[in-house]
């Protein structure tokens, strides 16, 4: 209403004495955030945040709000978007830079919640000159359940704000590990938002833990080699250095996320590897230039919020002035994958290369703890320094897979098919029952975490045996062509050895368990007949008995071995139930 009133007054000439700068100033005063109204150490509650955006949406035609999906808490996710021109979501908007900002995935790390409210208000009121080609979309609070779980204690080491939300969501998931396994409804709603906005740049706002140093701001860009192609090159050689320079010019030095725990950073450190379970790891599957902002936990809340605001402001400027180059780099990355034969599924730090940082740290002090009597690493803030520091930020592929033309997913794997659909993966249904030559994996061995991790007991150290065979598929089994924009998502989830594969996340555990067995006294005669009819098998059996004394002594082990080599043994056991098909 305010906006309408001021336009009406302006038309009547009642406000002609005021310049537009003054108008903007007054308008901004009408929309101050709880952070601005407080003592610099307060963050908006979830309700205050949504109400604030509702007012902006009501009063400014350039701001719109969507309610998307559901979260574990039962509330929908909100998506606030700003653009000077009308946004046609079903169109690609490919002439405009699209930036998506996520806040409050860890609601205790609230800096971005407040900074985004100010940013959106400043764009709406014109306090911040908005580029004509900008579409800015903001998720005000991603972890709504966590935000409602407000407290003043769970960020044990953090210097403000006075009260904030909790890291776990309504079901105690860490949502920044959930972008592939998608246990939460929040993740499903995020997929909807992500594929609606189709961002070029993604920012996820956080606060760091760990070492002490001089910086308020750190950036955690998605790993550039893993992003790969022209997009990875652009991120590494253009976007990151340009952002660093622009912030330094504003007196806001920034450093790469200090990925060090329990050691002095200036001894050198490696870049954080953001696998697809993390927000930026997920967005990089669509060649998006992603970054997490990590402000430093011990710096004043006011400075952290202002710094987060400054980063987003500079990313808007960089994005809107380099739109063509960013779009071209992303397109080249998509095109490259379209033609690639192999896809890397595992990375290792490439120690043969490194960048050097002029790292602004504090002198590390190894003292003795009065409490524990043991050694304790602390930092002396009276001894700041700038030191050349090795930064291992290059990774190389350690394993890769040949990209098949199709993955074939039997329709019984509906959970996988639904996840594919949520991720806008194009699929084809088999028109009729058909026998196809496919390749598939036998699971030779694997290990399983003995401790729960984010609601799972993930598998690791997996060994596979790939075989080709003919298999009968049924009508409406699903063929997933790999040559599509979501190719990386398909490979990262369906290849069991990929870092965040569905297999590792326990989606196929039912094939790890044998369903049918036998009674020894009944099977013994069948087993004897099998050996009699197959001399080669008998020979192998005899040699095993000779080589393995325990085997020779165990009735159960011997009969089990023969059963596993008999037609009675179920084919589903240890068979990965997704297949690969290559066009002839
Ligand atoms: Zn965080």
mmCIF file of C-alpha atoms in Angstrom, residues 81 130 232 268 274 277 310 323 443 465 480 562:
data_model
loop_
_atom_site.group_PDB
_atom_site.id
_atom_site.type_symbol
_atom_site.label_atom_id
_atom_site.label_comp_id
_atom_site.label_asym_id
_atom_site.label_seq_id
_atom_site.Cartn_x
_atom_site.Cartn_y
_atom_site.Cartn_z
ATOM 1 C CA UNK A 81 12.226 -13.227 -6.549
ATOM 2 C CA UNK A 130 19.321 -3.067 -9.799
ATOM 3 C CA UNK A 232 35.119 -24.593 -13.846
ATOM 4 C CA UNK A 268 48.949 -24.976 4.344
ATOM 5 C CA UNK A 274 31.921 -30.391 -1.983
ATOM 6 C CA UNK A 277 25.395 -34.235 -0.975
ATOM 7 C CA UNK A 310 28.590 -7.184 0.384
ATOM 8 C CA UNK A 323 26.249 -12.469 -18.137
ATOM 9 C CA UNK A 443 28.672 -56.545 -5.890
ATOM 10 C CA UNK A 465 32.302 -57.016 -11.245
ATOM 11 C CA UNK A 480 17.018 -43.107 -18.912
ATOM 12 C CA UNK A 562 27.685 -75.563 -3.921
#
